[in-house]
Amino acid sequence: MALRHRLIRVSPSAVWDVLADGHRYAEWVVGTAQSEPVRGRWPEKGAAIRFHIALGPLHLTNETVVRHCEEGSHLEMEAHAGVLGTARIAIELRPWGDHCLVIVDEHPLRGAGGRLHNVGFDALIQLRHRAMLARLAKLCENQDGRTHEAPRRRSPVRPTAQGAEGGGRA
């Protein structure tokens, strides 16, 4: 099981807005070139997104189906990957101060991926999750208007021009 988390500097509702837009799936899911909702109302239970993967001249089309949804906090999906089988992907959003802690849990469920699942496979998923959560954070934190972001507290000390935002990320 590959479990990863990231603190995103916006409210959980701002992160949910991105997750709940089926047309934006390809913007944050690593390896996906294009996506569109095909069944139901994304992200309601049973809804599906078709996604396209481009690997050089090879183009694959697959589908992700919502298996469980608690609006604003939990999204569990089953991603179909053709001959590789399916994977369970669970995303949890937790309020963390003024921000959102995003927790992703993924593991192969059916097919070849499930039978061949091992520690090495989990390591690859971890790398993918790191990139995926970085993309999600960038989308959420850089949205125009930032209408859902919790207000930042002003410091009594004026920041220098060098780095008003600070350094590290969670």
Coordinates of N, CA, C and O in Angstrom, one line a residue:
M1 N 0.9 -1.2 0.0 CA 0.0 0.0 0.0 C 0.9 1.2 0.0 O 1.8 1.3 0.8
A2 N 0.6 2.2 -0.9 CA 1.4 3.4 -1.0 C 0.5 4.5 -0.4 O -0.5 4.9 -0.9
L3 N 1.1 5.1 0.7 CA 0.4 6.2 1.4 C 1.3 7.4 1.4 O 2.4 7.3 1.7
R4 N 0.7 8.5 1.0 CA 1.5 9.8 1.0 C 0.6 10.9 1.4 O -0.6 10.9 1.2
H5 N 1.2 12.0 1.9 CA 0.4 13.1 2.3 C 1.1 14.4 1.9 O 2.3 14.4 1.7
R6 N 0.4 15.5 1.9 CA 1.0 16.8 1.6 C 0.0 17.9 2.1 O -1.2 17.8 2.0
L7 N 0.7 18.9 2.7 CA -0.1 20.1 3.2 C -0.2 21.0 2.0 O 0.8 21.4 1.5
I8 N -1.4 21.4 1.7 CA -1.7 22.3 0.6 C -2.2 23.6 1.3 O -3.1 23.6 2.1
R9 N -1.6 24.7 0.9 CA -1.9 26.0 1.6 C -3.2 26.7 1.1 O -3.2 27.9 0.8
V10 N -4.2 26.0 1.1 CA -5.6 26.5 0.8 C -6.6 25.7 1.7 O -6.2 24.7 2.3
S11 N -7.8 26.1 1.7 CA -8.8 25.4 2.5 C -9.2 24.1 1.8 O -9.0 23.9 0.6
P12 N -9.7 23.1 2.6 CA -10.2 21.9 2.0 C -11.2 22.1 0.9 O -11.2 21.3 -0.1
S13 N -12.0 23.1 1.0 CA -13.0 23.3 0.0 C -12.4 23.7 -1.4 O -12.9 23.4 -2.4
A14 N -11.3 24.4 -1.3 CA -10.6 24.8 -2.6 C -10.0 23.6 -3.2 O -10.0 23.4 -4.4
V15 N -9.4 22.7 -2.4 CA -8.9 21.4 -3.0 C -10.0 20.6 -3.5 O -9.9 20.0 -4.6
W16 N -11.1 20.5 -2.8 CA -12.3 19.7 -3.3 C -12.8 20.2 -4.6 O -13.1 19.5 -5.5
D17 N -12.8 21.5 -4.8 CA -13.2 22.1 -6.1 C -12.4 21.6 -7.2 O -13.0 21.3 -8.3
V18 N -11.2 21.4 -7.1 CA -10.3 20.8 -8.1 C -10.6 19.3 -8.3 O -10.8 18.8 -9.4
L19 N -10.7 18.6 -7.2 CA -11.0 17.1 -7.3 C -12.4 16.9 -7.9 O -12.6 15.9 -8.6
A20 N -13.3 17.7 -7.6 CA -14.7 17.5 -8.1 C -14.9 18.0 -9.5 O -16.0 17.8 -10.0
D21 N -13.9 18.5 -10.2 CA -14.0 18.9 -11.6 C -13.4 17.8 -12.5 O -12.2 17.7 -12.6
G22 N -14.3 17.0 -13.0 CA -13.8 15.9 -13.9 C -13.0 16.3 -15.1 O -12.2 15.5 -15.6
H23 N -13.2 17.5 -15.5 CA -12.4 17.9 -16.7 C -11.0 18.3 -16.3 O -10.1 18.4 -17.1
R24 N -10.7 18.5 -15.0 CA -9.4 18.9 -14.5 C -8.5 17.7 -14.1 O -7.4 17.8 -13.7
Y25 N -9.1 16.5 -14.1 CA -8.4 15.3 -13.6 C -7.0 15.1 -14.2 O -6.0 14.9 -13.6
A26 N -6.9 15.4 -15.5 CA -5.7 15.2 -16.3 C -4.6 16.3 -15.8 O -3.4 16.1 -16.1
E27 N -5.1 17.4 -15.2 CA -4.1 18.4 -14.8 C -3.3 18.0 -13.6 O -2.2 18.5 -13.4
W28 N -3.9 17.1 -12.8 CA -3.1 16.7 -11.5 C -2.8 15.3 -11.5 O -1.9 14.9 -10.7
V29 N -3.4 14.4 -12.3 CA -3.0 13.0 -12.2 C -1.9 12.7 -13.2 O -2.0 12.9 -14.4
V30 N -0.8 12.3 -12.6 CA 0.4 12.0 -13.4 C 0.2 10.9 -14.4 O -0.4 9.9 -14.1
G31 N 0.7 11.2 -15.7 CA 0.6 10.2 -16.7 C -0.7 10.3 -17.6 O -0.8 9.7 -18.6
T32 N -1.6 11.2 -17.2 CA -2.9 11.4 -17.9 C -2.7 12.6 -18.8 O -2.4 13.7 -18.4
A33 N -3.1 12.4 -20.1 CA -2.9 13.5 -21.1 C -4.2 14.2 -21.2 O -4.2 15.4 -21.5
Q34 N -5.4 13.6 -21.0 CA -6.7 14.2 -21.2 C -7.7 13.4 -20.4 O -7.6 12.2 -20.2
S35 N -8.8 14.1 -20.0 CA -9.8 13.4 -19.3 C -11.2 14.1 -19.5 O -11.2 15.3 -19.8
E36 N -12.3 13.3 -19.4 CA -13.6 13.9 -19.5 C -14.6 12.9 -18.8 O -14.4 11.7 -18.8
P37 N -15.5 13.5 -18.1 CA -16.6 12.7 -17.4 C -17.4 12.0 -18.5 O -17.7 12.5 -19.6
V38 N -17.7 10.7 -18.2 CA -18.5 9.9 -19.2 C -19.8 9.4 -18.7 O -20.6 9.0 -19.5
R39 N -19.9 9.2 -17.4 CA -21.1 8.7 -16.8 C -21.3 9.3 -15.4 O -20.4 9.6 -14.7
G40 N -22.6 9.6 -15.1 CA -23.0 10.2 -13.8 C -22.5 11.6 -13.7 O -22.0 12.2 -14.6
R41 N -22.7 12.1 -12.4 CA -22.2 13.4 -12.1 C -21.0 13.3 -11.2 O -21.1 12.9 -10.0
W42 N -19.8 13.6 -11.8 CA -18.5 13.5 -11.0 C -18.6 14.5 -9.9 O -19.0 15.6 -10.1
P43 N -18.2 14.1 -8.7 CA -17.6 12.8 -8.2 C -18.6 11.9 -7.5 O -18.2 11.3 -6.5
E44 N -19.9 11.9 -7.8 CA -20.8 11.1 -7.1 C -20.5 9.6 -7.4 O -20.0 9.2 -8.4
K45 N -20.9 8.8 -6.4 CA -20.7 7.3 -6.5 C -21.3 6.8 -7.8 O -22.4 7.1 -8.2
G46 N -20.4 6.0 -8.5 CA -20.8 5.4 -9.8 C -20.4 6.2 -11.0 O -20.4 5.8 -12.1
A47 N -20.1 7.5 -10.8 CA -19.7 8.4 -11.9 C -18.3 7.9 -12.4 O -17.5 7.3 -11.7
A48 N -18.1 8.2 -13.7 CA -16.8 7.7 -14.3 C -16.2 8.8 -15.1 O -16.9 9.7 -15.7
I49 N -14.9 8.8 -15.2 CA -14.1 9.7 -16.1 C -13.3 8.8 -17.0 O -12.7 7.8 -16.6
R50 N -13.3 9.1 -18.3 CA -12.4 8.5 -19.2 C -11.2 9.3 -19.3 O -11.2 10.5 -19.3
F51 N -10.0 8.6 -19.3 CA -8.7 9.3 -19.4 C -7.9 8.7 -20.4 O -8.0 7.5 -20.8
H52 N -7.0 9.5 -21.0 CA -6.1 9.1 -22.1 C -4.7 9.2 -21.6 O -4.3 10.2 -21.0
I53 N -3.9 8.2 -22.0 CA -2.5 8.2 -21.7 C -1.7 8.1 -23.0 O -2.1 7.3 -23.8
A54 N -0.8 9.0 -23.1 CA 0.1 9.0 -24.3 C 1.5 8.6 -23.9 O 2.2 9.3 -23.2
L55 N 1.9 7.5 -24.5 CA 3.3 7.0 -24.2 C 4.0 6.9 -25.6 O 4.0 5.9 -26.2
G56 N 4.6 8.0 -26.0 CA 5.2 8.1 -27.3 C 4.1 7.9 -28.4 O 3.0 8.5 -28.3
P57 N 4.3 6.9 -29.3 CA 3.2 6.7 -30.3 C 2.0 5.9 -29.8 O 1.0 5.8 -30.4
L58 N 2.2 5.3 -28.6 CA 1.1 4.5 -28.0 C 0.1 5.3 -27.2 O 0.5 6.2 -26.4
H59 N -1.2 5.2 -27.5 CA -2.2 5.9 -26.9 C -3.2 5.0 -26.2 O -3.7 4.1 -26.9
L60 N -3.4 5.1 -24.9 CA -4.3 4.2 -24.2 C -5.5 5.0 -23.6 O -5.3 6.2 -23.2
T61 N -6.6 4.4 -23.6 CA -7.8 5.1 -23.1 C -8.4 4.1 -22.0 O -8.6 2.9 -22.2
N62 N -8.5 4.7 -20.8 CA -9.0 3.9 -19.7 C -10.0 4.7 -18.9 O -10.4 5.8 -19.3
E63 N -10.5 4.2 -17.8 CA -11.6 4.8 -17.0 C -11.3 4.7 -15.5 O -10.7 3.8 -15.0
T64 N -11.8 5.7 -14.8 CA -11.8 5.7 -13.4 C -13.2 5.9 -12.9 O -13.9 6.8 -13.4
V65 N -13.6 5.1 -11.9 CA -15.0 5.1 -11.4 C -15.0 5.4 -9.9 O -14.1 4.9 -9.2
V66 N -15.9 6.3 -9.5 CA -16.0 6.6 -8.1 C -16.7 5.5 -7.4 O -17.8 5.1 -7.8
R67 N -16.1 5.0 -6.3 CA -16.7 3.9 -5.5 C -17.3 4.4 -4.2 O -18.2 3.8 -3.7
H68 N -16.7 5.6 -3.7 CA -17.2 6.1 -2.5 C -16.9 7.6 -2.5 O -15.8 8.0 -2.9
C69 N -17.9 8.4 -2.0 CA -17.7 9.9 -2.0 C -18.4 10.5 -0.8 O -19.5 10.2 -0.6
E70 N -17.6 11.2 0.0 CA -18.2 12.1 1.1 C -17.8 13.5 0.7 O -16.6 13.9 0.8
E71 N -18.7 14.2 0.1 CA -18.4 15.5 -0.5 C -17.6 16.4 0.4 O -17.9 16.6 1.6
G72 N -16.5 16.9 -0.1 CA -15.7 17.8 0.6 C -14.6 17.2 1.4 O -13.7 17.8 1.9
S73 N -14.6 15.8 1.6 CA -13.6 15.2 2.5 C -13.0 13.9 2.0 O -11.8 13.6 2.3
H74 N -13.8 13.0 1.4 CA -13.3 11.7 0.9 C -13.7 11.4 -0.5 O -14.9 11.6 -0.8
L75 N -12.7 10.9 -1.2 CA -13.0 10.4 -2.6 C -12.3 9.1 -2.8 O -11.0 9.1 -2.7
E76 N -13.0 8.0 -3.1 CA -12.4 6.7 -3.4 C -12.8 6.3 -4.8 O -13.9 6.3 -5.1
M77 N -11.7 6.0 -5.5 CA -11.9 5.6 -6.9 C -11.3 4.3 -7.3 O -10.4 3.9 -6.6
E78 N -11.8 3.7 -8.4 CA -11.1 2.5 -8.9 C -10.7 2.9 -10.3 O -11.5 3.2 -11.2
A79 N -9.4 2.9 -10.5 CA -8.8 3.3 -11.8 C -8.5 2.0 -12.6 O -7.8 1.1 -12.1
H80 N -9.0 1.9 -13.8 CA -8.9 0.8 -14.7 C -7.6 1.1 -15.6 O -7.5 2.1 -16.1
A81 N -6.8 0.1 -15.7 CA -5.5 0.2 -16.4 C -5.4 -0.9 -17.4 O -4.3 -1.5 -17.5
G82 N -6.4 -1.3 -18.1 CA -6.3 -2.3 -19.1 C -5.8 -3.6 -18.6 O -6.2 -4.1 -17.5
V83 N -4.8 -4.2 -19.2 CA -4.2 -5.5 -18.8 C -3.5 -5.5 -17.5 O -3.4 -6.5 -16.9
L84 N -3.2 -4.3 -17.0 CA -2.6 -4.2 -15.7 C -3.6 -4.4 -14.5 O -3.2 -4.6 -13.4
G85 N -4.9 -4.3 -14.9 CA -5.9 -4.4 -13.9 C -6.4 -3.1 -13.3 O -6.4 -2.1 -14.1
T86 N -6.8 -3.1 -12.1 CA -7.3 -1.9 -11.5 C -6.6 -1.5 -10.2 O -5.9 -2.4 -9.6
A87 N -6.7 -0.3 -9.8 CA -6.1 0.2 -8.5 C -7.2 0.9 -7.7 O -8.1 1.6 -8.3
R88 N -7.1 0.8 -6.4 CA -8.0 1.6 -5.5 C -7.2 2.8 -5.1 O -6.1 2.7 -4.7
I89 N -7.8 4.0 -5.3 CA -7.2 5.3 -4.9 C -8.1 6.0 -4.0 O -9.3 6.3 -4.4
A90 N -7.7 6.3 -2.8 CA -8.5 7.0 -1.8 C -7.8 8.3 -1.5 O -6.6 8.3 -1.2
I91 N -8.6 9.4 -1.5 CA -8.0 10.7 -1.2 C -8.9 11.3 -0.1 O -10.1 11.3 -0.2
E92 N -8.2 11.7 1.0 CA -8.8 12.3 2.1 C -8.3 13.7 2.3 O -7.1 14.0 2.2
L93 N -9.3 14.6 2.6 CA -8.9 16.0 2.8 C -9.3 16.3 4.3 O -10.4 16.0 4.8
R94 N -8.3 16.8 5.0 CA -8.5 17.2 6.4 C -8.1 18.6 6.6 O -7.1 19.1 6.2
P95 N -9.0 19.4 7.3 CA -8.6 20.7 7.7 C -7.4 20.7 8.6 O -7.3 19.8 9.5
W96 N -6.4 21.6 8.3 CA -5.2 21.6 9.1 C -4.8 23.1 9.3 O -4.2 23.7 8.5
G97 N -5.3 23.6 10.4 CA -5.2 25.1 10.6 C -6.0 25.8 9.5 O -7.2 25.4 9.2
D98 N -5.4 26.7 8.8 CA -6.0 27.4 7.7 C -5.9 26.6 6.4 O -6.3 27.1 5.3
H99 N -5.2 25.5 6.4 CA -4.9 24.8 5.2 C -5.5 23.4 5.1 O -6.4 23.1 5.9
C100 N -5.1 22.6 4.1 CA -5.7 21.3 3.9 C -4.6 20.2 3.9 O -3.6 20.3 3.1
L101 N -4.7 19.2 4.7 CA -3.8 18.0 4.6 C -4.5 17.0 3.7 O -5.6 16.6 3.9
V102 N -3.8 16.7 2.6 CA -4.3 15.7 1.6 C -3.6 14.4 1.8 O -2.3 14.4 1.8
I103 N -4.3 13.3 2.0 CA -3.7 12.0 2.2 C -4.2 11.1 1.1 O -5.4 11.0 0.8
V104 N -3.2 10.5 0.4 CA -3.6 9.6 -0.8 C -3.1 8.2 -0.4 O -2.0 8.0 0.1
D105 N -4.0 7.3 -0.6 CA -3.7 5.9 -0.3 C -4.1 5.1 -1.6 O -5.2 5.1 -2.1
E106 N -3.1 4.4 -2.2 CA -3.4 3.7 -3.4 C -2.7 2.3 -3.3 O -1.6 2.1 -2.8
H107 N -3.5 1.3 -3.9 CA -2.9 0.0 -4.0 C -3.6 -0.7 -5.2 O -4.7 -0.5 -5.4
P108 N -2.8 -1.6 -5.8 CA -3.4 -2.5 -6.9 C -4.6 -3.3 -6.3 O -4.5 -3.8 -5.2
L109 N -5.6 -3.5 -7.1 CA -6.8 -4.2 -6.6 C -7.0 -5.5 -7.3 O -7.2 -6.5 -6.7
R110 N -7.1 -5.4 -8.6 CA -7.4 -6.6 -9.5 C -6.4 -6.7 -10.6 O -5.7 -5.8 -11.0
G111 N -6.4 -7.9 -11.2 CA -5.6 -8.1 -12.4 C -4.1 -8.3 -12.1 O -3.7 -8.6 -10.9
A112 N -3.3 -8.1 -13.1 CA -1.8 -8.3 -13.0 C -1.2 -7.4 -11.9 O -0.3 -7.9 -11.2
G113 N -1.6 -6.2 -11.8 CA -1.1 -5.3 -10.8 C -1.2 -5.8 -9.4 O -0.3 -5.8 -8.6
G114 N -2.4 -6.4 -9.1 CA -2.7 -7.0 -7.8 C -1.9 -8.2 -7.6 O -1.4 -8.4 -6.5
R115 N -1.7 -9.0 -8.6 CA -0.9 -10.3 -8.4 C 0.6 -10.0 -8.3 O 1.3 -10.7 -7.6
L116 N 1.1 -9.0 -9.0 CA 2.5 -8.6 -9.0 C 2.9 -7.6 -8.0 O 4.1 -7.2 -7.9
H117 N 2.0 -7.2 -7.1 CA 2.2 -6.1 -6.2 C 3.3 -6.5 -5.2 O 3.3 -7.6 -4.6
N118 N 4.3 -5.5 -5.0 CA 5.4 -5.8 -4.1 C 6.0 -4.4 -3.6 O 5.5 -3.4 -4.0
V119 N 7.0 -4.5 -2.8 CA 7.6 -3.3 -2.3 C 8.1 -2.4 -3.4 O 8.0 -1.1 -3.3
G120 N 8.7 -2.9 -4.4 CA 9.2 -2.1 -5.5 C 8.1 -1.3 -6.2 O 8.3 -0.2 -6.6
F121 N 7.0 -2.0 -6.4 CA 5.9 -1.4 -7.0 C 5.4 -0.2 -6.2 O 5.0 0.8 -6.7
D122 N 5.3 -0.4 -4.9 CA 4.9 0.6 -3.9 C 5.9 1.8 -4.0 O 5.4 3.0 -3.9
A123 N 7.1 1.6 -4.2 CA 8.1 2.7 -4.3 C 7.8 3.5 -5.6 O 7.9 4.8 -5.5
L124 N 7.5 2.9 -6.7 CA 7.1 3.6 -7.9 C 5.8 4.4 -7.7 O 5.8 5.6 -8.1
I125 N 4.9 3.9 -7.0 CA 3.6 4.6 -6.7 C 3.9 5.8 -5.8 O 3.4 6.9 -6.0
Q126 N 4.9 5.7 -4.9 CA 5.2 6.8 -4.0 C 5.8 7.9 -4.8 O 5.5 9.1 -4.6
L127 N 6.6 7.6 -5.8 CA 7.2 8.7 -6.7 C 6.1 9.4 -7.5 O 6.1 10.6 -7.6
R128 N 5.2 8.6 -8.0 CA 4.1 9.1 -8.7 C 3.2 10.0 -7.8 O 2.8 11.1 -8.2
H129 N 2.9 9.6 -6.6 CA 2.1 10.4 -5.7 C 2.8 11.7 -5.3 O 2.2 12.7 -5.2
R130 N 4.1 11.7 -5.2 CA 4.9 12.9 -4.9 C 4.6 13.9 -6.0 O 4.3 15.1 -5.7
A131 N 4.7 13.5 -7.2 CA 4.5 14.4 -8.4 C 3.1 14.8 -8.5 O 2.7 15.9 -8.7
M132 N 2.1 13.8 -8.2 CA 0.7 14.1 -8.3 C 0.3 15.2 -7.3 O -0.4 16.1 -7.6
L133 N 0.7 15.0 -6.0 CA 0.4 15.9 -5.0 C 1.0 17.3 -5.2 O 0.4 18.3 -4.9
A134 N 2.2 17.3 -5.8 CA 2.8 18.6 -6.1 C 2.0 19.3 -7.2 O 1.8 20.5 -7.1
R135 N 1.5 18.6 -8.2 CA 0.6 19.2 -9.2 C -0.7 19.7 -8.6 O -1.1 20.8 -8.9
L136 N -1.3 18.9 -7.8 CA -2.5 19.3 -7.1 C -2.3 20.6 -6.3 O -3.1 21.5 -6.3
A137 N -1.2 20.6 -5.5 CA -0.9 21.8 -4.7 C -0.7 23.0 -5.6 O -1.3 24.1 -5.3
K138 N 0.0 22.9 -6.7 CA 0.2 24.0 -7.6 C -1.1 24.5 -8.2 O -1.4 25.7 -8.2
L139 N -2.0 23.6 -8.6 CA -3.3 24.0 -9.1 C -4.1 24.7 -8.1 O -4.7 25.8 -8.4
C140 N -4.2 24.2 -6.9 CA -5.0 24.8 -5.8 C -4.4 26.1 -5.3 O -5.2 27.0 -5.1
E141 N -3.1 26.1 -5.1 CA -2.5 27.3 -4.6 C -2.4 28.5 -5.6 O -2.3 29.6 -5.2
N142 N -2.5 28.2 -6.8 CA -2.3 29.2 -7.8 C -3.6 29.6 -8.6 O -3.5 30.2 -9.6
Q143 N -4.7 29.1 -8.1 CA -6.0 29.4 -8.8 C -6.2 30.9 -8.8 O -6.0 31.6 -7.8
D144 N -6.8 31.4 -9.9 CA -7.1 32.8 -10.0 C -8.2 33.2 -8.9 O -9.1 32.4 -8.8
G145 N -8.0 34.3 -8.3 CA -9.0 34.7 -7.3 C -8.8 34.2 -6.0 O -9.2 34.8 -5.0
R146 N -8.4 32.9 -5.8 CA -8.2 32.3 -4.5 C -9.4 32.5 -3.6 O -9.2 32.8 -2.4
T147 N -10.6 32.3 -4.2 CA -11.8 32.6 -3.4 C -12.0 31.7 -2.2 O -12.7 32.0 -1.3
H148 N -11.4 30.5 -2.3 CA -11.6 29.5 -1.2 C -10.5 29.5 -0.2 O -10.5 28.7 0.8
E149 N -9.4 30.2 -0.4 CA -8.3 30.2 0.5 C -8.6 30.9 1.8 O -9.2 31.9 1.8
A150 N -8.2 30.3 2.8 CA -8.3 30.9 4.1 C -7.4 32.2 4.2 O -6.4 32.2 3.6
P151 N -7.9 33.2 4.8 CA -7.1 34.4 4.9 C -5.8 34.2 5.6 O -5.8 33.5 6.6
R152 N -4.8 34.8 5.1 CA -3.5 34.7 5.8 C -3.4 35.8 6.8 O -3.8 36.9 6.6
R153 N -2.7 35.5 7.9 CA -2.5 36.5 9.0 C -1.3 37.4 8.6 O -0.3 36.9 8.1
R154 N -1.5 38.7 8.8 CA -0.4 39.6 8.5 C 0.6 39.7 9.6 O 0.2 39.7 10.8
S155 N 1.8 39.6 9.3 CA 2.9 39.7 10.3 C 3.2 41.2 10.6 O 3.1 42.0 9.7
P156 N 3.5 41.5 11.8 CA 3.8 42.9 12.2 C 5.1 43.3 11.6 O 5.4 44.4 11.5
V157 N 5.9 42.3 11.2 CA 7.2 42.6 10.6 C 7.1 42.6 9.1 O 6.5 41.6 8.5
R158 N 7.6 43.6 8.4 CA 7.5 43.6 6.9 C 8.5 42.6 6.3 O 9.7 42.6 6.7
P159 N 8.0 41.7 5.4 CA 8.9 40.8 4.8 C 9.9 41.5 3.8 O 9.6 42.5 3.3
T160 N 11.1 40.9 3.7 CA 12.0 41.5 2.7 C 11.6 41.1 1.3 O 10.8 40.2 1.1
A161 N 12.2 41.7 0.3 CA 11.9 41.4 -1.1 C 12.4 40.0 -1.5 O 11.9 39.4 -2.4
Q162 N 13.3 39.4 -0.7 CA 13.9 38.1 -1.1 C 12.9 37.0 -1.0 O 13.0 36.1 -1.7
G163 N 12.1 36.9 0.0 CA 11.3 35.7 0.2 C 10.1 35.9 1.1 O 10.1 35.3 2.2
A164 N 9.2 36.6 0.7 CA 8.0 36.8 1.6 C 7.2 35.6 1.9 O 6.6 35.5 2.9
E165 N 7.3 34.6 1.0 CA 6.5 33.4 1.2 C 7.2 32.4 2.1 O 6.6 31.4 2.5
G166 N 8.5 32.4 2.2 CA 9.2 31.4 3.0 C 9.7 30.3 2.1 O 9.5 30.3 0.9
G167 N 10.3 29.3 2.7 CA 11.0 28.3 2.0 C 10.2 27.0 1.8 O 9.6 26.8 0.8
G168 N 10.3 26.1 2.8 CA 9.9 24.7 2.6 C 8.4 24.4 2.4 O 7.6 25.3 2.7
R169 N 8.2 23.3 2.0 CA 6.8 22.7 1.8 C 6.7 21.5 2.6 O 7.7 20.8 2.9
A170 N 5.5 21.1 3.0 CA 5.3 19.9 3.7 C 5.3 18.7 2.8 O 5.1 18.8 1.7

